[in-house]
PDB file of N, CA and C in Angstrom:
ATOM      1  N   UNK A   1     -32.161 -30.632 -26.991  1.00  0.00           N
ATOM      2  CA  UNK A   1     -30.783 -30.976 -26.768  1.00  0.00           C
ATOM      3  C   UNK A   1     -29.852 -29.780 -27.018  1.00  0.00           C
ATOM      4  N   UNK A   2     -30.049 -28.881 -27.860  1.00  0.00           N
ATOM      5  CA  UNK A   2     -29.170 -27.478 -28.518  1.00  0.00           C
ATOM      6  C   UNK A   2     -29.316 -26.707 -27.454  1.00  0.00           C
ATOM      7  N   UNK A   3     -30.541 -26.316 -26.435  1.00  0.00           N
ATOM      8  CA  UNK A   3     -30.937 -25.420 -25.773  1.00  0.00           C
ATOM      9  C   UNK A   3     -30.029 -25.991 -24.041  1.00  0.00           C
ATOM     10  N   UNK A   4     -29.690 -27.495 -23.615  1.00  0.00           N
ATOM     11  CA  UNK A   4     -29.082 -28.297 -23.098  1.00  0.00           C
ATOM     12  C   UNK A   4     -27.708 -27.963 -23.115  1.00  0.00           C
ATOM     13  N   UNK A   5     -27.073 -28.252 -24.205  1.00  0.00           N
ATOM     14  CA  UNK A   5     -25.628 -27.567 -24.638  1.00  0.00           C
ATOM     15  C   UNK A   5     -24.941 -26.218 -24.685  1.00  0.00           C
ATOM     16  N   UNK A   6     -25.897 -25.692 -25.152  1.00  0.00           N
ATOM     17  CA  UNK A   6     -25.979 -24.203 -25.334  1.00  0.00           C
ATOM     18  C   UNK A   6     -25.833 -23.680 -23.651  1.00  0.00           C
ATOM     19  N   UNK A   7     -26.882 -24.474 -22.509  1.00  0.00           N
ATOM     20  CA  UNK A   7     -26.644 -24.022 -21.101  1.00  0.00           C
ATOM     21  C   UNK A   7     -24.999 -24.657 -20.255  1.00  0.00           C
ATOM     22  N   UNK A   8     -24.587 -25.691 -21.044  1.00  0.00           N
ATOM     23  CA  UNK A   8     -23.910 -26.030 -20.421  1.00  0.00           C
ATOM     24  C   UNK A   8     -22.262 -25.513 -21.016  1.00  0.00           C
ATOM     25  N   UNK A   9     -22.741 -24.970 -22.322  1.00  0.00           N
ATOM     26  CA  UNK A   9     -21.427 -23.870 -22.348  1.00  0.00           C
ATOM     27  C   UNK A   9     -21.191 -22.861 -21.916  1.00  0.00           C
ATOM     28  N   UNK A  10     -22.538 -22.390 -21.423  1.00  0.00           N
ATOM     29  CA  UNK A  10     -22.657 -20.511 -20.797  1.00  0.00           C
ATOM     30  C   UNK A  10     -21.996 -21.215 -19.038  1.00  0.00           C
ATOM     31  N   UNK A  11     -22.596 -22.747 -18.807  1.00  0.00           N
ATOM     32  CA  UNK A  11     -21.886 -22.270 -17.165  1.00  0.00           C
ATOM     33  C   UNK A  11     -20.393 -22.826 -17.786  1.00  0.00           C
ATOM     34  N   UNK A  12     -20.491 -23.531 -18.242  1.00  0.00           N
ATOM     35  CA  UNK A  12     -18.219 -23.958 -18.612  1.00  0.00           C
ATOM     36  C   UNK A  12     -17.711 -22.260 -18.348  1.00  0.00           C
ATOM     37  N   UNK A  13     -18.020 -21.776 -19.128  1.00  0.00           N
ATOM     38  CA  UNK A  13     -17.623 -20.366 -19.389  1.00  0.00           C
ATOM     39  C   UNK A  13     -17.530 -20.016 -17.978  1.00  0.00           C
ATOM     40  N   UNK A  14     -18.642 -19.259 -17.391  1.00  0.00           N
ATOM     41  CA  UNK A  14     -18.900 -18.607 -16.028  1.00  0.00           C
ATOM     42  C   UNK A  14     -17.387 -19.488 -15.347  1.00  0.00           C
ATOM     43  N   UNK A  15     -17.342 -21.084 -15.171  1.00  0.00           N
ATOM     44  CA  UNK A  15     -17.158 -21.542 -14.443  1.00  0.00           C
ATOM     45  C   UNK A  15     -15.189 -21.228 -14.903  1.00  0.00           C
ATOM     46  N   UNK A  16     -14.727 -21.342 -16.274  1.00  0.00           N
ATOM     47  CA  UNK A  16     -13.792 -20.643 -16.668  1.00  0.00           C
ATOM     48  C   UNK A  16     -13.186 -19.349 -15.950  1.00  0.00           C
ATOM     49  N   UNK A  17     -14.324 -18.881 -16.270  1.00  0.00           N
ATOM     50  CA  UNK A  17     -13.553 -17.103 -15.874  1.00  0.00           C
ATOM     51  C   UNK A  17     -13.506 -17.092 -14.538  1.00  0.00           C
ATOM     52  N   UNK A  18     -14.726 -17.633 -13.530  1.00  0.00           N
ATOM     53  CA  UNK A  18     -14.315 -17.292 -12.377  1.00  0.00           C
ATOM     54  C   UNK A  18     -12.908 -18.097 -11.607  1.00  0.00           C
ATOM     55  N   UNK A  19     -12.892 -18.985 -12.316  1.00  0.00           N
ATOM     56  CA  UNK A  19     -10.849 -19.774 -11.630  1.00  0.00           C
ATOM     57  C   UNK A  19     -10.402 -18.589 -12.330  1.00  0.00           C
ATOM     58  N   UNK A  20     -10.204 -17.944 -13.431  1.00  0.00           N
ATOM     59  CA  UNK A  20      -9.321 -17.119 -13.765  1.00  0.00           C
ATOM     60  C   UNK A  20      -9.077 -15.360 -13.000  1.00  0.00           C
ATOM     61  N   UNK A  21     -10.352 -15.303 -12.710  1.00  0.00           N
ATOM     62  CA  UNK A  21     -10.482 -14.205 -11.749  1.00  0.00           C
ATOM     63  C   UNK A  21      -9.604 -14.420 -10.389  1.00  0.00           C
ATOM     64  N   UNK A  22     -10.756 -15.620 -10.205  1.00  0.00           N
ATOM     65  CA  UNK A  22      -9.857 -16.153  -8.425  1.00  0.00           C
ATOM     66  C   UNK A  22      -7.668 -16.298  -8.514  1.00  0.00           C
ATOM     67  N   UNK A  23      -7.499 -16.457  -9.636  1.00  0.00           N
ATOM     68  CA  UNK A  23      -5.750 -16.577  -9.752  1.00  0.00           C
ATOM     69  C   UNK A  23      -5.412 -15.790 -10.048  1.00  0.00           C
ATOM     70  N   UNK A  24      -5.733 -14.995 -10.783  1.00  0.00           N
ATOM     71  CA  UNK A  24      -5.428 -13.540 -10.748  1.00  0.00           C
ATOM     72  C   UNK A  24      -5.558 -12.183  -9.224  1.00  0.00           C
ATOM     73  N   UNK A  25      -6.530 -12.626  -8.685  1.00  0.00           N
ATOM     74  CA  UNK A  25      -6.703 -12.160  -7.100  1.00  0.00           C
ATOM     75  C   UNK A  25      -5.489 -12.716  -6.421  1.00  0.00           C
ATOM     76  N   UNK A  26      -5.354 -14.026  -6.280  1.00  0.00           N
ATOM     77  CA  UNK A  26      -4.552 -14.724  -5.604  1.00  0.00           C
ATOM     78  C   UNK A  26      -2.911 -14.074  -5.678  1.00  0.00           C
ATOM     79  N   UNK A  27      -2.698 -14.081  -7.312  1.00  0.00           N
ATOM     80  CA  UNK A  27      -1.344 -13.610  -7.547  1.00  0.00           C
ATOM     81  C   UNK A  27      -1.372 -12.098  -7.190  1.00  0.00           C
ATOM     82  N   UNK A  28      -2.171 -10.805  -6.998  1.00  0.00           N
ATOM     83  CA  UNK A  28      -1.941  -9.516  -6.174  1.00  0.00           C
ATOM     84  C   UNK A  28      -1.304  -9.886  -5.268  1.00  0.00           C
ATOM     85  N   UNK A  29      -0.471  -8.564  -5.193  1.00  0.00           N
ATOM     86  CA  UNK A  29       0.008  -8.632  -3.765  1.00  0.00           C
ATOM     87  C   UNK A  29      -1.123  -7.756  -2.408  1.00  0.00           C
ATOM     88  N   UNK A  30      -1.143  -7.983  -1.440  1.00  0.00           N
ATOM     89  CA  UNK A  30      -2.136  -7.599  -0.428  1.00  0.00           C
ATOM     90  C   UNK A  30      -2.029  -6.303  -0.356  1.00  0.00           C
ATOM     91  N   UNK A  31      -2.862  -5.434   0.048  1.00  0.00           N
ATOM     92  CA  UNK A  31      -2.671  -3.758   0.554  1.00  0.00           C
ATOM     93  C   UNK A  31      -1.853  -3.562   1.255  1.00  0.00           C
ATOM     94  N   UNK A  32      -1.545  -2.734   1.707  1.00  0.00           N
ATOM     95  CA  UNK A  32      -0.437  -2.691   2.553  1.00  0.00           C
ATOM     96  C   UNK A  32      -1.542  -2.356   3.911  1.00  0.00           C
ATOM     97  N   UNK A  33      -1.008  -3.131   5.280  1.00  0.00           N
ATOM     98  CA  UNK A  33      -1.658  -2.438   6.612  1.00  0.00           C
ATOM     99  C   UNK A  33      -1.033  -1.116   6.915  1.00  0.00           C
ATOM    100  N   UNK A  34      -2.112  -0.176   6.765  1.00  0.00           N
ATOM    101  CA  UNK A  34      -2.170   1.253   7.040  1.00  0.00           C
ATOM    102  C   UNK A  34      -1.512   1.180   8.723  1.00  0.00           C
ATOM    103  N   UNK A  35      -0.692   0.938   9.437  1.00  0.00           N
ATOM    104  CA  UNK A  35      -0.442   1.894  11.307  1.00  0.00           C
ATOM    105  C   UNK A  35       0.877   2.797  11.008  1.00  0.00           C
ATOM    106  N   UNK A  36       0.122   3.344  11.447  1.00  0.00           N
ATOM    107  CA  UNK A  36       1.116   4.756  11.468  1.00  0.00           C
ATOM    108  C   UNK A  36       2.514   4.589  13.255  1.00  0.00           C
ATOM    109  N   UNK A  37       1.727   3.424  13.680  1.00  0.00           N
ATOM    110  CA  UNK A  37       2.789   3.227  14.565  1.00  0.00           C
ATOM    111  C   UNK A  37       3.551   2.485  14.294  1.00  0.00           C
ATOM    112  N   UNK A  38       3.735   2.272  13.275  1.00  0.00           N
ATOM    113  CA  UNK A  38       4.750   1.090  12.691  1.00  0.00           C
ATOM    114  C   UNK A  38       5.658   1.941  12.062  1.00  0.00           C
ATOM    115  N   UNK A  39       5.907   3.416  11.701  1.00  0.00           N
ATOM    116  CA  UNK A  39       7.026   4.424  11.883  1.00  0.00           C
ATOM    117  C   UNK A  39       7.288   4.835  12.835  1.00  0.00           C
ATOM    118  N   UNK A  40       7.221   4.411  14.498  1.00  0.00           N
ATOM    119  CA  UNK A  40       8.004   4.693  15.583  1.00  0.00           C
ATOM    120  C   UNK A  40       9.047   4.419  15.557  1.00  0.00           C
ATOM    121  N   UNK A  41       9.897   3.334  14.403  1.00  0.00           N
ATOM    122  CA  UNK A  41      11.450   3.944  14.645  1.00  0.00           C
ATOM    123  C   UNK A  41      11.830   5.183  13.847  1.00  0.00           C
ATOM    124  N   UNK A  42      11.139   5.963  13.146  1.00  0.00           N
ATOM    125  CA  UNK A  42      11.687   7.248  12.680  1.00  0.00           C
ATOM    126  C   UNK A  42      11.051   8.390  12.954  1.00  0.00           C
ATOM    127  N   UNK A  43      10.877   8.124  14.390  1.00  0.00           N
ATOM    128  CA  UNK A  43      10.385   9.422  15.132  1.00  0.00           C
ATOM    129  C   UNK A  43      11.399  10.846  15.263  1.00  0.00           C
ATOM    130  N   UNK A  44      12.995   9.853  15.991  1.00  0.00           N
ATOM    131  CA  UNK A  44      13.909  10.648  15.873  1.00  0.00           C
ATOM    132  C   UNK A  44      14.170  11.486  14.294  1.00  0.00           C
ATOM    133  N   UNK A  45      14.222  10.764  13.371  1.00  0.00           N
ATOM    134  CA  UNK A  45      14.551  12.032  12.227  1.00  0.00           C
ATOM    135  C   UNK A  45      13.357  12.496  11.578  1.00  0.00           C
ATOM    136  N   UNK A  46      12.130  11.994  11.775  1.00  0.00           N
ATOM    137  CA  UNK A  46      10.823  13.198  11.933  1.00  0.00           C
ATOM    138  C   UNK A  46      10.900  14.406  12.419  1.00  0.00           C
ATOM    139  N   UNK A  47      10.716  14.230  13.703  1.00  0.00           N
ATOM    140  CA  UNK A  47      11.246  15.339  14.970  1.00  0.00           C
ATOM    141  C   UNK A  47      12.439  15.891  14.894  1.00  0.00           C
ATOM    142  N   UNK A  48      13.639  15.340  14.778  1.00  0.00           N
ATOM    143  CA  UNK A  48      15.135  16.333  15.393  1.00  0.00           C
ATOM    144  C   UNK A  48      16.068  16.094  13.582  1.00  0.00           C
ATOM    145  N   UNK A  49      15.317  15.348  12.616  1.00  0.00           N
ATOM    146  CA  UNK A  49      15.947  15.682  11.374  1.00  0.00           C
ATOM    147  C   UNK A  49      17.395  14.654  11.402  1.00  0.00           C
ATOM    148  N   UNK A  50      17.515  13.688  12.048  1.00  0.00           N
ATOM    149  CA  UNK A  50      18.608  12.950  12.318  1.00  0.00           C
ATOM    150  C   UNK A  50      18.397  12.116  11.183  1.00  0.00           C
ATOM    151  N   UNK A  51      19.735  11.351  11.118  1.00  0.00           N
ATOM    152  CA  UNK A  51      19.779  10.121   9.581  1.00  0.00           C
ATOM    153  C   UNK A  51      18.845   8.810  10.550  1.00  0.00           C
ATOM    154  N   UNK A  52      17.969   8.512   9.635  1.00  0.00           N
ATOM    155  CA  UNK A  52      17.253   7.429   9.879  1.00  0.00           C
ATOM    156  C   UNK A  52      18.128   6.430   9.882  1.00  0.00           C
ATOM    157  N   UNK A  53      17.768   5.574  10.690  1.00  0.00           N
ATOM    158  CA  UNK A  53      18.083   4.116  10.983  1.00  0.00           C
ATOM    159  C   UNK A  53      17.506   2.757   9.710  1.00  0.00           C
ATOM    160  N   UNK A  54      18.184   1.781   9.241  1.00  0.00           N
ATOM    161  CA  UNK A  54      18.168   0.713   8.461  1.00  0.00           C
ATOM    162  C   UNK A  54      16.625   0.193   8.883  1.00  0.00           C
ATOM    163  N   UNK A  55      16.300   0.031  10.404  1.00  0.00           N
ATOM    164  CA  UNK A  55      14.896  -0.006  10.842  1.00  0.00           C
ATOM    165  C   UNK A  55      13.955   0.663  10.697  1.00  0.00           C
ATOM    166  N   UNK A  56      14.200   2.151  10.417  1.00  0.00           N
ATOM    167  CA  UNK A  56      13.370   3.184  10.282  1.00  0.00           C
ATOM    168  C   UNK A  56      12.757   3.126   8.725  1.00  0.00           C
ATOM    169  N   UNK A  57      14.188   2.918   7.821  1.00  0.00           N
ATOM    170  CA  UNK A  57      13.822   2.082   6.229  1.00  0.00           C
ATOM    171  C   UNK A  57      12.988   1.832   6.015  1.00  0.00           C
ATOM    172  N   UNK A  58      13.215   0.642   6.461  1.00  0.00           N
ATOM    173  CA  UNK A  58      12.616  -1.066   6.480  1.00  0.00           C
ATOM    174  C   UNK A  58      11.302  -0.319   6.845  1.00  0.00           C
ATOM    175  N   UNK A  59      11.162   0.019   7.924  1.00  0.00           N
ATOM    176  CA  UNK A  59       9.327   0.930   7.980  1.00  0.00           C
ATOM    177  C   UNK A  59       8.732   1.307   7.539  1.00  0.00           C
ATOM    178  N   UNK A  60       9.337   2.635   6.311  1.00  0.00           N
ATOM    179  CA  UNK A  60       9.024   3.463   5.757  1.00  0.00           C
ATOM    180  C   UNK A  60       8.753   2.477   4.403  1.00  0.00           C
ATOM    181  N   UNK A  61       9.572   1.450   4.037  1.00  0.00           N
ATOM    182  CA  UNK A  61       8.880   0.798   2.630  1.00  0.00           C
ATOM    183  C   UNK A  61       7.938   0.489   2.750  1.00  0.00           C
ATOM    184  N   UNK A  62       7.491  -0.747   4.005  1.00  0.00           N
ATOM    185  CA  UNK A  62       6.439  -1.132   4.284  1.00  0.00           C
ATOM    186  C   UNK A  62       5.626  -0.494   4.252  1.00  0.00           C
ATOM    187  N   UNK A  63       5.783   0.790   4.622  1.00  0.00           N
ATOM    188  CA  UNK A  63       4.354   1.311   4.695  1.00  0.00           C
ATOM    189  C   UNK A  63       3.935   2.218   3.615  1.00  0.00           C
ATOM    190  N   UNK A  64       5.183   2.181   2.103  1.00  0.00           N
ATOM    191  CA  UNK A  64       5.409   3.572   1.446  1.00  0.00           C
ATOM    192  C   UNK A  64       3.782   3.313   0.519  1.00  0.00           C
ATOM    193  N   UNK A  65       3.271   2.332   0.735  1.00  0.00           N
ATOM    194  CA  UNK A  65       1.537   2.522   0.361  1.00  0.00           C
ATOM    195  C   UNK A  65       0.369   3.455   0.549  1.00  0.00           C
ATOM    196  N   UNK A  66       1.077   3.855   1.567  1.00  0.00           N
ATOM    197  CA  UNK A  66       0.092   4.750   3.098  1.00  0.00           C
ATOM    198  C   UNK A  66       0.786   5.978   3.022  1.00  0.00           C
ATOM    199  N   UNK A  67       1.283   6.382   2.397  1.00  0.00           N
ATOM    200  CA  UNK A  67       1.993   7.890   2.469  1.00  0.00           C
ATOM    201  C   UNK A  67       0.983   8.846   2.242  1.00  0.00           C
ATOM    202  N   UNK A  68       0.122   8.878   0.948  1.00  0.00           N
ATOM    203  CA  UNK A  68      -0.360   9.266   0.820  1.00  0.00           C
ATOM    204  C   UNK A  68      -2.113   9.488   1.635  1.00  0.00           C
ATOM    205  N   UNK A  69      -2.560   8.319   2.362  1.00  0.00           N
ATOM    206  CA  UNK A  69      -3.477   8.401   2.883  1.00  0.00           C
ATOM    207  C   UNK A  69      -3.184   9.230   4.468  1.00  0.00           C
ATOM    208  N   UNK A  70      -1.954   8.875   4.673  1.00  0.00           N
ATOM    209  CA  UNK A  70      -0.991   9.569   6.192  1.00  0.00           C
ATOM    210  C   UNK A  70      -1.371  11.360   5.913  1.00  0.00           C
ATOM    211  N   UNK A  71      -0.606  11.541   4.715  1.00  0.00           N
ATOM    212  CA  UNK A  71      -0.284  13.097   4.024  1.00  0.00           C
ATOM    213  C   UNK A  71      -1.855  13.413   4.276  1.00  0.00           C
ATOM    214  N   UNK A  72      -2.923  12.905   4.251  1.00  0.00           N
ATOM    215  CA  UNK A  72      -4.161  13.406   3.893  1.00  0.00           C
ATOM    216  C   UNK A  72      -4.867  13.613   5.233  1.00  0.00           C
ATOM    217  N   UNK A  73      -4.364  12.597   5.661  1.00  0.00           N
ATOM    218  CA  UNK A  73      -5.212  12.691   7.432  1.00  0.00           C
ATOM    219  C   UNK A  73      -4.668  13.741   8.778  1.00  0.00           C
ATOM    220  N   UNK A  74      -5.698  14.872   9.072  1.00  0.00           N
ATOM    221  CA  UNK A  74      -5.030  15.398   9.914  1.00  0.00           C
ATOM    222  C   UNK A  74      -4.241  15.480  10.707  1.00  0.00           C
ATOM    223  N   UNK A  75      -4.486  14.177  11.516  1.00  0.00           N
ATOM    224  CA  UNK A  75      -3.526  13.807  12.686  1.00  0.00           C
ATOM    225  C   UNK A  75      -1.981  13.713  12.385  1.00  0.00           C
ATOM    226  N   UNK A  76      -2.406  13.289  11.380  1.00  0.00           N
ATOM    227  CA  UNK A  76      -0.456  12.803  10.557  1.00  0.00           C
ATOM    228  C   UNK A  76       0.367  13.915   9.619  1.00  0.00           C
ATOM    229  N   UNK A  77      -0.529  14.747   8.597  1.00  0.00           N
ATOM    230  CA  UNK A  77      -0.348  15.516   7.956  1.00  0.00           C
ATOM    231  C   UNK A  77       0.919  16.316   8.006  1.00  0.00           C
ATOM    232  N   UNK A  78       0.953  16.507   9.235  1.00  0.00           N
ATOM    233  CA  UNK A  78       1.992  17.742   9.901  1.00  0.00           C
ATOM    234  C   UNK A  78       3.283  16.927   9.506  1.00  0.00           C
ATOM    235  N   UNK A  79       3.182  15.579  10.112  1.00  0.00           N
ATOM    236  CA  UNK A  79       4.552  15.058  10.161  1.00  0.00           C
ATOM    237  C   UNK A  79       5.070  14.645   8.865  1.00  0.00           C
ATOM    238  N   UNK A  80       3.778  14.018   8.425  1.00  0.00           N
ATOM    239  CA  UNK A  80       4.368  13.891   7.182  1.00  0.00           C
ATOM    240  C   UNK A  80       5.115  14.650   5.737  1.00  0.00           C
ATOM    241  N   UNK A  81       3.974  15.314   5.881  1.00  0.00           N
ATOM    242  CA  UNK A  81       4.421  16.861   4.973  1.00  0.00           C
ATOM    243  C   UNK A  81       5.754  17.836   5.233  1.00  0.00           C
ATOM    244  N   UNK A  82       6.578  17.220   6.464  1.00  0.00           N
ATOM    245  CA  UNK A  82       7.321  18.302   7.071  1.00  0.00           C
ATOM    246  C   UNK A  82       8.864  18.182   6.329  1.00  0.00           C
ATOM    247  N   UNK A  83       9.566  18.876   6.202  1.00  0.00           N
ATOM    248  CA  UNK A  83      10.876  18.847   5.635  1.00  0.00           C
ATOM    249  C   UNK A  83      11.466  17.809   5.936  1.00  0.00           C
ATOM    250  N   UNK A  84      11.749  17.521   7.529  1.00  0.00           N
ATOM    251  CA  UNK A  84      12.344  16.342   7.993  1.00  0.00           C
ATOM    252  C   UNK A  84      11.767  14.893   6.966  1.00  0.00           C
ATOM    253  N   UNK A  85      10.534  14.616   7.317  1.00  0.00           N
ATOM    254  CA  UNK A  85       9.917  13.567   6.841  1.00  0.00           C
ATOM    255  C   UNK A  85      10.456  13.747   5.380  1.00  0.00           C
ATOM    256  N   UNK A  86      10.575  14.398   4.670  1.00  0.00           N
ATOM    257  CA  UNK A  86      11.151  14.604   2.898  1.00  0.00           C
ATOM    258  C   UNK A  86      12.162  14.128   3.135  1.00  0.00           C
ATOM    259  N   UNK A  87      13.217  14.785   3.681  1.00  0.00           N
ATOM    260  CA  UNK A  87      14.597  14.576   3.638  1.00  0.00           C
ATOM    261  C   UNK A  87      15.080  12.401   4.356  1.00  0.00           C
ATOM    262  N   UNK A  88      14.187  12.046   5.192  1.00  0.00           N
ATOM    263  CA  UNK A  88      13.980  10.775   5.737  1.00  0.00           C
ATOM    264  C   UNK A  88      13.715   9.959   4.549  1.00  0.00           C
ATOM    265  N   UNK A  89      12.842  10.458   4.194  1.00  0.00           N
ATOM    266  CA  UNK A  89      12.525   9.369   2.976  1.00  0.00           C
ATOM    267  C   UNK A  89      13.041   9.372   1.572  1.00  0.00           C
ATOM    268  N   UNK A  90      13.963  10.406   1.806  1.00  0.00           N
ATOM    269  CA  UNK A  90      14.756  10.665   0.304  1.00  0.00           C
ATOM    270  C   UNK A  90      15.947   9.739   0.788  1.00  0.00           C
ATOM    271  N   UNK A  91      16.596   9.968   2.224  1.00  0.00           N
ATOM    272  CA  UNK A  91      17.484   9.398   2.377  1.00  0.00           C
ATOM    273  C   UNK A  91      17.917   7.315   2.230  1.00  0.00           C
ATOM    274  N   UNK A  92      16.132   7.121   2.720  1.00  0.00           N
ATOM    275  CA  UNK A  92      15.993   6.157   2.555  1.00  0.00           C
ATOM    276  C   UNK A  92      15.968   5.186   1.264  1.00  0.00           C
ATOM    277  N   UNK A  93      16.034   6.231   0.281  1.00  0.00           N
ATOM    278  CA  UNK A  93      16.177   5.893  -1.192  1.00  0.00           C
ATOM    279  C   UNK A  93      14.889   5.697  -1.431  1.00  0.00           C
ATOM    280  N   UNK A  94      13.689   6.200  -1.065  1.00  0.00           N
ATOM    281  CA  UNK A  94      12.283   6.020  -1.480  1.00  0.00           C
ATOM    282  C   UNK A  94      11.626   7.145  -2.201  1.00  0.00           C
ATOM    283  N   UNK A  95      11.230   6.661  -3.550  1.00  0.00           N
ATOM    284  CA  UNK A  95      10.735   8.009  -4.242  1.00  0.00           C
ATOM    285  C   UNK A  95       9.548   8.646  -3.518  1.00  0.00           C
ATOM    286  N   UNK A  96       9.071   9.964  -3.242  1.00  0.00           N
ATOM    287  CA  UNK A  96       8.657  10.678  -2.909  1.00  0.00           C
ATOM    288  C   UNK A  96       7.406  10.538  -3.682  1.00  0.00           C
ATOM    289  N   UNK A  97       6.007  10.129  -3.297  1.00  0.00           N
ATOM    290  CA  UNK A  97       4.735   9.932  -3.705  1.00  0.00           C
ATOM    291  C   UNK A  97       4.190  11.070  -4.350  1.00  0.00           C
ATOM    292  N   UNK A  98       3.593  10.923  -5.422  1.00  0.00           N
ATOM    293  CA  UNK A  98       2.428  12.297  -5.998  1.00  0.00           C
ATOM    294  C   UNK A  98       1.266  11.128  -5.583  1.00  0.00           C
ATOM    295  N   UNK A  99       0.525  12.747  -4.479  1.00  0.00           N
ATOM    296  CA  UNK A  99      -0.718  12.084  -3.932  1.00  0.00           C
ATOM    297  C   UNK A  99      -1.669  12.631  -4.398  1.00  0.00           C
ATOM    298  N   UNK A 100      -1.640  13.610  -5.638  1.00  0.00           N
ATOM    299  CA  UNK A 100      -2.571  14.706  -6.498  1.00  0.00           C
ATOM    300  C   UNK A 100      -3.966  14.255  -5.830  1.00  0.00           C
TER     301      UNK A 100
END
């Protein structure tokens, strides 16, 4: 009967922690989706250094997850790293990522 009890506190337990795991997952917030085309409205002050647009913002938060994986990937690197892109996202009131 001890060896009975003894099993049926080890699964209570298991069965404990894993709801507590699962609500704790639940309450994260999701990754952010990595597209880099989802900054096509701040092409203009990428390119020509113009004041970003309230839309261009709104982009740049969404995606301010991905800055750093953008900064890293060739294709993007250029744009991202570039003065314009600094000055865009400073303007936007978004702190500027350490991607060390």
């Amino acid at each position: 009967m001890a060896k009975w009890a003894a099993a049926m506190e080890m699964l209570l337990l298991v069965v404990v922690a894993t709801v507590a795991v699962a609500v704790v997952v639940a309450q994260s917030p999701p990754p952010p989706q990595c597209d880099p085309g989802l900054l096509s409205p701040c092409a203009a002050p990428i390119f020509f250094g113009t004041v970003p647009s309230a839309s261009c913002c709104s982009s740049l938060k969404a995606q301010q997850g991905c800055f750093c994986q953008y900064a890293k990937d060739p294709m993007y690197a250029s744009y991202i790293n570039s003065t314009n892109a600094r000055k865009m996202i400073a303007a936007c009131g978004i702190p500027l990522p350490n991607c060390g």
